[in-house]
């Protein structure tokens, strides 16, 4: 019983794979037209390449966001840990965590990554 179901699934997956492969080979277009290959910009011809470089400022803001967003993952279990740990140890852990975050924020501020000019 189980073997027949497994064989059926293998056959169906093989047929689907062959169908996809045949569709891939027979649906290719040989000639590419210039109008079809260019991006559509509301009827205007694009004047520059799409892969233009972007400001590194956005990249720095993204990194800062990711670093300070990970803190949510660490802060969420804190109330649960408070009830299951020694209170003094919990306060010490939370204080060290906040000091690391504040130190990172001060470093980013002093390097000028936060100010938008």
PDB file of N, CA and C in Angstrom, residues 21-89:
ATOM      1  N   UNK A  21      10.464  20.975 -17.975  1.00  0.00           N
ATOM      2  CA  UNK A  21      11.657  21.004 -18.815  1.00  0.00           C
ATOM      3  C   UNK A  21      11.290  21.218 -20.279  1.00  0.00           C
ATOM      4  N   UNK A  22      10.276  20.520 -20.763  1.00  0.00           N
ATOM      5  CA  UNK A  22       9.839  20.698 -22.149  1.00  0.00           C
ATOM      6  C   UNK A  22       9.292  22.101 -22.380  1.00  0.00           C
ATOM      7  N   UNK A  23       8.529  22.608 -21.439  1.00  0.00           N
ATOM      8  CA  UNK A  23       8.023  23.975 -21.573  1.00  0.00           C
ATOM      9  C   UNK A  23       9.159  24.984 -21.615  1.00  0.00           C
ATOM     10  N   UNK A  24      10.190  24.763 -20.839  1.00  0.00           N
ATOM     11  CA  UNK A  24      11.332  25.676 -20.822  1.00  0.00           C
ATOM     12  C   UNK A  24      12.032  25.704 -22.180  1.00  0.00           C
ATOM     13  N   UNK A  25      12.241  24.531 -22.780  1.00  0.00           N
ATOM     14  CA  UNK A  25      12.967  24.489 -24.047  1.00  0.00           C
ATOM     15  C   UNK A  25      12.132  24.961 -25.229  1.00  0.00           C
ATOM     16  N   UNK A  26      10.840  24.666 -25.247  1.00  0.00           N
ATOM     17  CA  UNK A  26      10.025  25.021 -26.403  1.00  0.00           C
ATOM     18  C   UNK A  26       9.448  26.426 -26.336  1.00  0.00           C
ATOM     19  N   UNK A  27       9.501  27.068 -25.212  1.00  0.00           N
ATOM     20  CA  UNK A  27       8.915  28.404 -25.121  1.00  0.00           C
ATOM     21  C   UNK A  27       9.947  29.518 -25.242  1.00  0.00           C
ATOM     22  N   UNK A  28      11.195  29.187 -25.508  1.00  0.00           N
ATOM     23  CA  UNK A  28      12.218  30.222 -25.652  1.00  0.00           C
ATOM     24  C   UNK A  28      12.029  30.963 -26.968  1.00  0.00           C
ATOM     25  N   UNK A  29      12.216  32.263 -26.906  1.00  0.00           N
ATOM     26  CA  UNK A  29      12.156  33.068 -28.114  1.00  0.00           C
ATOM     27  C   UNK A  29      13.574  33.196 -28.662  1.00  0.00           C
ATOM     28  N   UNK A  30      13.673  33.105 -29.956  1.00  0.00           N
ATOM     29  CA  UNK A  30      14.990  33.156 -30.581  1.00  0.00           C
ATOM     30  C   UNK A  30      15.451  34.600 -30.752  1.00  0.00           C
ATOM     31  N   UNK A  31      14.558  35.453 -31.234  1.00  0.00           N
ATOM     32  CA  UNK A  31      14.931  36.839 -31.500  1.00  0.00           C
ATOM     33  C   UNK A  31      14.395  37.736 -30.394  1.00  0.00           C
ATOM     34  N   UNK A  32      15.278  38.584 -29.890  1.00  0.00           N
ATOM     35  CA  UNK A  32      14.877  39.551 -28.888  1.00  0.00           C
ATOM     36  C   UNK A  32      14.796  40.918 -29.555  1.00  0.00           C
ATOM     37  N   UNK A  33      13.686  41.571 -29.420  1.00  0.00           N
ATOM     38  CA  UNK A  33      13.529  42.893 -30.014  1.00  0.00           C
ATOM     39  C   UNK A  33      13.957  43.954 -29.012  1.00  0.00           C
ATOM     40  N   UNK A  34      14.488  45.044 -29.547  1.00  0.00           N
ATOM     41  CA  UNK A  34      15.013  46.108 -28.698  1.00  0.00           C
ATOM     42  C   UNK A  34      13.921  46.703 -27.806  1.00  0.00           C
ATOM     43  N   UNK A  35      12.745  46.889 -28.354  1.00  0.00           N
ATOM     44  CA  UNK A  35      11.655  47.487 -27.584  1.00  0.00           C
ATOM     45  C   UNK A  35      11.209  46.583 -26.436  1.00  0.00           C
ATOM     46  N   UNK A  36      11.263  45.304 -26.669  1.00  0.00           N
ATOM     47  CA  UNK A  36      10.846  44.367 -25.627  1.00  0.00           C
ATOM     48  C   UNK A  36      11.894  44.215 -24.535  1.00  0.00           C
ATOM     49  N   UNK A  37      13.158  44.448 -24.870  1.00  0.00           N
ATOM     50  CA  UNK A  37      14.238  44.268 -23.907  1.00  0.00           C
ATOM     51  C   UNK A  37      14.464  45.492 -23.032  1.00  0.00           C
ATOM     52  N   UNK A  38      13.986  46.663 -23.444  1.00  0.00           N
ATOM     53  CA  UNK A  38      14.201  47.871 -22.649  1.00  0.00           C
ATOM     54  C   UNK A  38      13.125  47.976 -21.580  1.00  0.00           C
ATOM     55  N   UNK A  39      13.453  48.572 -20.464  1.00  0.00           N
ATOM     56  CA  UNK A  39      12.456  48.735 -19.405  1.00  0.00           C
ATOM     57  C   UNK A  39      11.425  49.792 -19.779  1.00  0.00           C
ATOM     58  N   UNK A  40      10.228  49.628 -19.275  1.00  0.00           N
ATOM     59  CA  UNK A  40       9.157  50.571 -19.557  1.00  0.00           C
ATOM     60  C   UNK A  40       9.196  51.694 -18.536  1.00  0.00           C
ATOM     61  N   UNK A  41       9.375  52.911 -19.021  1.00  0.00           N
ATOM     62  CA  UNK A  41       9.444  54.082 -18.148  1.00  0.00           C
ATOM     63  C   UNK A  41       8.380  55.090 -18.551  1.00  0.00           C
ATOM     64  N   UNK A  42       7.149  54.711 -18.547  1.00  0.00           N
ATOM     65  CA  UNK A  42       6.022  55.596 -18.861  1.00  0.00           C
ATOM     66  C   UNK A  42       6.168  56.222 -20.243  1.00  0.00           C
ATOM     67  N   UNK A  43       6.694  55.489 -21.185  1.00  0.00           N
ATOM     68  CA  UNK A  43       6.820  55.991 -22.542  1.00  0.00           C
ATOM     69  C   UNK A  43       8.113  56.714 -22.820  1.00  0.00           C
ATOM     70  N   UNK A  44       8.944  56.932 -21.829  1.00  0.00           N
ATOM     71  CA  UNK A  44      10.210  57.629 -22.034  1.00  0.00           C
ATOM     72  C   UNK A  44      11.340  56.614 -22.117  1.00  0.00           C
ATOM     73  N   UNK A  45      12.332  56.949 -22.925  1.00  0.00           N
ATOM     74  CA  UNK A  45      13.525  56.114 -22.995  1.00  0.00           C
ATOM     75  C   UNK A  45      14.374  56.343 -21.753  1.00  0.00           C
ATOM     76  N   UNK A  46      14.881  55.304 -21.154  1.00  0.00           N
ATOM     77  CA  UNK A  46      15.748  55.501 -19.990  1.00  0.00           C
ATOM     78  C   UNK A  46      17.067  56.152 -20.409  1.00  0.00           C
ATOM     79  N   UNK A  47      17.502  57.138 -19.640  1.00  0.00           N
ATOM     80  CA  UNK A  47      18.706  57.883 -19.987  1.00  0.00           C
ATOM     81  C   UNK A  47      19.960  57.314 -19.340  1.00  0.00           C
ATOM     82  N   UNK A  48      19.806  56.492 -18.334  1.00  0.00           N
ATOM     83  CA  UNK A  48      20.976  55.921 -17.683  1.00  0.00           C
ATOM     84  C   UNK A  48      20.687  54.474 -17.309  1.00  0.00           C
ATOM     85  N   UNK A  49      21.717  53.797 -16.886  1.00  0.00           N
ATOM     86  CA  UNK A  49      21.577  52.397 -16.503  1.00  0.00           C
ATOM     87  C   UNK A  49      20.770  52.281 -15.208  1.00  0.00           C
ATOM     88  N   UNK A  50      20.081  51.176 -15.062  1.00  0.00           N
ATOM     89  CA  UNK A  50      19.299  50.955 -13.852  1.00  0.00           C
ATOM     90  C   UNK A  50      20.170  50.623 -12.656  1.00  0.00           C
ATOM     91  N   UNK A  51      21.290  50.016 -12.895  1.00  0.00           N
ATOM     92  CA  UNK A  51      22.147  49.592 -11.796  1.00  0.00           C
ATOM     93  C   UNK A  51      23.067  50.718 -11.368  1.00  0.00           C
ATOM     94  N   UNK A  52      22.482  51.853 -11.086  1.00  0.00           N
ATOM     95  CA  UNK A  52      23.294  52.973 -10.608  1.00  0.00           C
ATOM     96  C   UNK A  52      23.591  52.779  -9.123  1.00  0.00           C
ATOM     97  N   UNK A  53      24.697  53.357  -8.706  1.00  0.00           N
ATOM     98  CA  UNK A  53      25.085  53.193  -7.306  1.00  0.00           C
ATOM     99  C   UNK A  53      24.212  54.069  -6.419  1.00  0.00           C
ATOM    100  N   UNK A  54      23.965  53.619  -5.236  1.00  0.00           N
ATOM    101  CA  UNK A  54      23.172  54.387  -4.294  1.00  0.00           C
ATOM    102  C   UNK A  54      24.079  54.903  -3.190  1.00  0.00           C
ATOM    103  N   UNK A  55      23.559  55.824  -2.445  1.00  0.00           N
ATOM    104  CA  UNK A  55      24.340  56.443  -1.388  1.00  0.00           C
ATOM    105  C   UNK A  55      24.645  55.425  -0.290  1.00  0.00           C
ATOM    106  N   UNK A  56      25.868  55.450   0.196  1.00  0.00           N
ATOM    107  CA  UNK A  56      26.243  54.562   1.290  1.00  0.00           C
ATOM    108  C   UNK A  56      25.544  54.952   2.582  1.00  0.00           C
ATOM    109  N   UNK A  57      25.003  56.146   2.619  1.00  0.00           N
ATOM    110  CA  UNK A  57      24.271  56.610   3.797  1.00  0.00           C
ATOM    111  C   UNK A  57      23.105  55.668   4.103  1.00  0.00           C
ATOM    112  N   UNK A  58      22.385  55.271   3.043  1.00  0.00           N
ATOM    113  CA  UNK A  58      21.260  54.354   3.223  1.00  0.00           C
ATOM    114  C   UNK A  58      21.736  53.010   3.764  1.00  0.00           C
ATOM    115  N   UNK A  59      22.884  52.553   3.295  1.00  0.00           N
ATOM    116  CA  UNK A  59      23.435  51.289   3.772  1.00  0.00           C
ATOM    117  C   UNK A  59      23.797  51.380   5.247  1.00  0.00           C
ATOM    118  N   UNK A  60      24.394  52.491   5.675  1.00  0.00           N
ATOM    119  CA  UNK A  60      24.737  52.672   7.086  1.00  0.00           C
ATOM    120  C   UNK A  60      23.483  52.715   7.960  1.00  0.00           C
ATOM    121  N   UNK A  61      22.458  53.397   7.475  1.00  0.00           N
ATOM    122  CA  UNK A  61      21.201  53.452   8.234  1.00  0.00           C
ATOM    123  C   UNK A  61      20.601  52.050   8.350  1.00  0.00           C
ATOM    124  N   UNK A  62      20.691  51.266   7.287  1.00  0.00           N
ATOM    125  CA  UNK A  62      20.190  49.889   7.332  1.00  0.00           C
ATOM    126  C   UNK A  62      20.945  49.064   8.364  1.00  0.00           C
ATOM    127  N   UNK A  63      22.264  49.197   8.395  1.00  0.00           N
ATOM    128  CA  UNK A  63      23.044  48.441   9.375  1.00  0.00           C
ATOM    129  C   UNK A  63      22.704  48.852  10.798  1.00  0.00           C
ATOM    130  N   UNK A  64      22.548  50.154  11.015  1.00  0.00           N
ATOM    131  CA  UNK A  64      22.184  50.625  12.355  1.00  0.00           C
ATOM    132  C   UNK A  64      20.816  50.075  12.750  1.00  0.00           C
ATOM    133  N   UNK A  65      19.880  50.093  11.805  1.00  0.00           N
ATOM    134  CA  UNK A  65      18.545  49.571  12.089  1.00  0.00           C
ATOM    135  C   UNK A  65      18.611  48.092  12.453  1.00  0.00           C
ATOM    136  N   UNK A  66      19.378  47.318  11.699  1.00  0.00           N
ATOM    137  CA  UNK A  66      19.470  45.884  11.989  1.00  0.00           C
ATOM    138  C   UNK A  66      20.108  45.615  13.345  1.00  0.00           C
ATOM    139  N   UNK A  67      21.159  46.365  13.654  1.00  0.00           N
ATOM    140  CA  UNK A  67      21.833  46.148  14.935  1.00  0.00           C
ATOM    141  C   UNK A  67      20.900  46.468  16.093  1.00  0.00           C
ATOM    142  N   UNK A  68      20.212  47.610  16.008  1.00  0.00           N
ATOM    143  CA  UNK A  68      19.350  47.991  17.114  1.00  0.00           C
ATOM    144  C   UNK A  68      17.993  47.293  17.067  1.00  0.00           C
ATOM    145  N   UNK A  69      17.683  46.639  15.958  1.00  0.00           N
ATOM    146  CA  UNK A  69      16.446  45.876  15.897  1.00  0.00           C
ATOM    147  C   UNK A  69      16.627  44.498  16.522  1.00  0.00           C
ATOM    148  N   UNK A  70      17.827  43.992  16.525  1.00  0.00           N
ATOM    149  CA  UNK A  70      18.100  42.694  17.149  1.00  0.00           C
ATOM    150  C   UNK A  70      17.869  42.783  18.653  1.00  0.00           C
ATOM    151  N   UNK A  71      17.945  43.978  19.195  1.00  0.00           N
ATOM    152  CA  UNK A  71      17.715  44.137  20.630  1.00  0.00           C
ATOM    153  C   UNK A  71      16.310  43.696  21.028  1.00  0.00           C
ATOM    154  N   UNK A  72      15.354  43.799  20.128  1.00  0.00           N
ATOM    155  CA  UNK A  72      13.990  43.360  20.425  1.00  0.00           C
ATOM    156  C   UNK A  72      13.985  41.863  20.746  1.00  0.00           C
ATOM    157  N   UNK A  73      14.769  41.102  20.007  1.00  0.00           N
ATOM    158  CA  UNK A  73      14.832  39.655  20.236  1.00  0.00           C
ATOM    159  C   UNK A  73      15.410  39.363  21.617  1.00  0.00           C
ATOM    160  N   UNK A  74      16.310  40.219  22.071  1.00  0.00           N
ATOM    161  CA  UNK A  74      16.926  40.000  23.377  1.00  0.00           C
ATOM    162  C   UNK A  74      16.039  40.540  24.501  1.00  0.00           C
ATOM    163  N   UNK A  75      15.327  41.635  24.244  1.00  0.00           N
ATOM    164  CA  UNK A  75      14.504  42.248  25.293  1.00  0.00           C
ATOM    165  C   UNK A  75      13.225  41.447  25.557  1.00  0.00           C
ATOM    166  N   UNK A  76      12.649  40.828  24.533  1.00  0.00           N
ATOM    167  CA  UNK A  76      11.367  40.138  24.716  1.00  0.00           C
ATOM    168  C   UNK A  76      11.392  39.040  25.783  1.00  0.00           C
ATOM    169  N   UNK A  77      12.419  38.218  25.893  1.00  0.00           N
ATOM    170  CA  UNK A  77      12.400  37.204  26.960  1.00  0.00           C
ATOM    171  C   UNK A  77      12.799  37.737  28.332  1.00  0.00           C
ATOM    172  N   UNK A  78      13.136  39.018  28.446  1.00  0.00           N
ATOM    173  CA  UNK A  78      13.579  39.566  29.731  1.00  0.00           C
ATOM    174  C   UNK A  78      12.536  39.427  30.848  1.00  0.00           C
ATOM    175  N   UNK A  79      11.256  39.726  30.616  1.00  0.00           N
ATOM    176  CA  UNK A  79      10.289  39.547  31.716  1.00  0.00           C
ATOM    177  C   UNK A  79      10.170  38.095  32.175  1.00  0.00           C
ATOM    178  N   UNK A  80      10.273  37.167  31.242  1.00  0.00           N
ATOM    179  CA  UNK A  80      10.222  35.756  31.620  1.00  0.00           C
ATOM    180  C   UNK A  80      11.427  35.384  32.478  1.00  0.00           C
ATOM    181  N   UNK A  81      12.594  35.905  32.094  1.00  0.00           N
ATOM    182  CA  UNK A  81      13.817  35.612  32.856  1.00  0.00           C
ATOM    183  C   UNK A  81      13.765  36.239  34.245  1.00  0.00           C
ATOM    184  N   UNK A  82      13.042  37.348  34.377  1.00  0.00           N
ATOM    185  CA  UNK A  82      12.980  38.034  35.666  1.00  0.00           C
ATOM    186  C   UNK A  82      12.337  37.141  36.730  1.00  0.00           C
ATOM    187  N   UNK A  83      11.324  36.383  36.328  1.00  0.00           N
ATOM    188  CA  UNK A  83      10.621  35.542  37.296  1.00  0.00           C
ATOM    189  C   UNK A  83      11.350  34.225  37.562  1.00  0.00           C
ATOM    190  N   UNK A  84      12.233  33.842  36.667  1.00  0.00           N
ATOM    191  CA  UNK A  84      12.923  32.565  36.816  1.00  0.00           C
ATOM    192  C   UNK A  84      14.364  32.696  37.289  1.00  0.00           C
ATOM    193  N   UNK A  85      14.819  33.921  37.534  1.00  0.00           N
ATOM    194  CA  UNK A  85      16.205  34.134  37.943  1.00  0.00           C
ATOM    195  C   UNK A  85      16.237  34.888  39.267  1.00  0.00           C
ATOM    196  N   UNK A  86      17.416  34.958  39.804  1.00  0.00           N
ATOM    197  CA  UNK A  86      17.660  35.812  40.954  1.00  0.00           C
ATOM    198  C   UNK A  86      17.492  37.264  40.492  1.00  0.00           C
ATOM    199  N   UNK A  87      16.820  38.083  41.297  1.00  0.00           N
ATOM    200  CA  UNK A  87      16.524  39.452  40.879  1.00  0.00           C
ATOM    201  C   UNK A  87      17.800  40.260  40.675  1.00  0.00           C
ATOM    202  N   UNK A  88      18.788  40.090  41.538  1.00  0.00           N
ATOM    203  CA  UNK A  88      20.041  40.830  41.406  1.00  0.00           C
ATOM    204  C   UNK A  88      20.760  40.449  40.111  1.00  0.00           C
ATOM    205  N   UNK A  89      20.761  39.182  39.777  1.00  0.00           N
ATOM    206  CA  UNK A  89      21.394  38.724  38.544  1.00  0.00           C
ATOM    207  C   UNK A  89      20.661  39.269  37.320  1.00  0.00           C
TER     208      UNK A  89
END
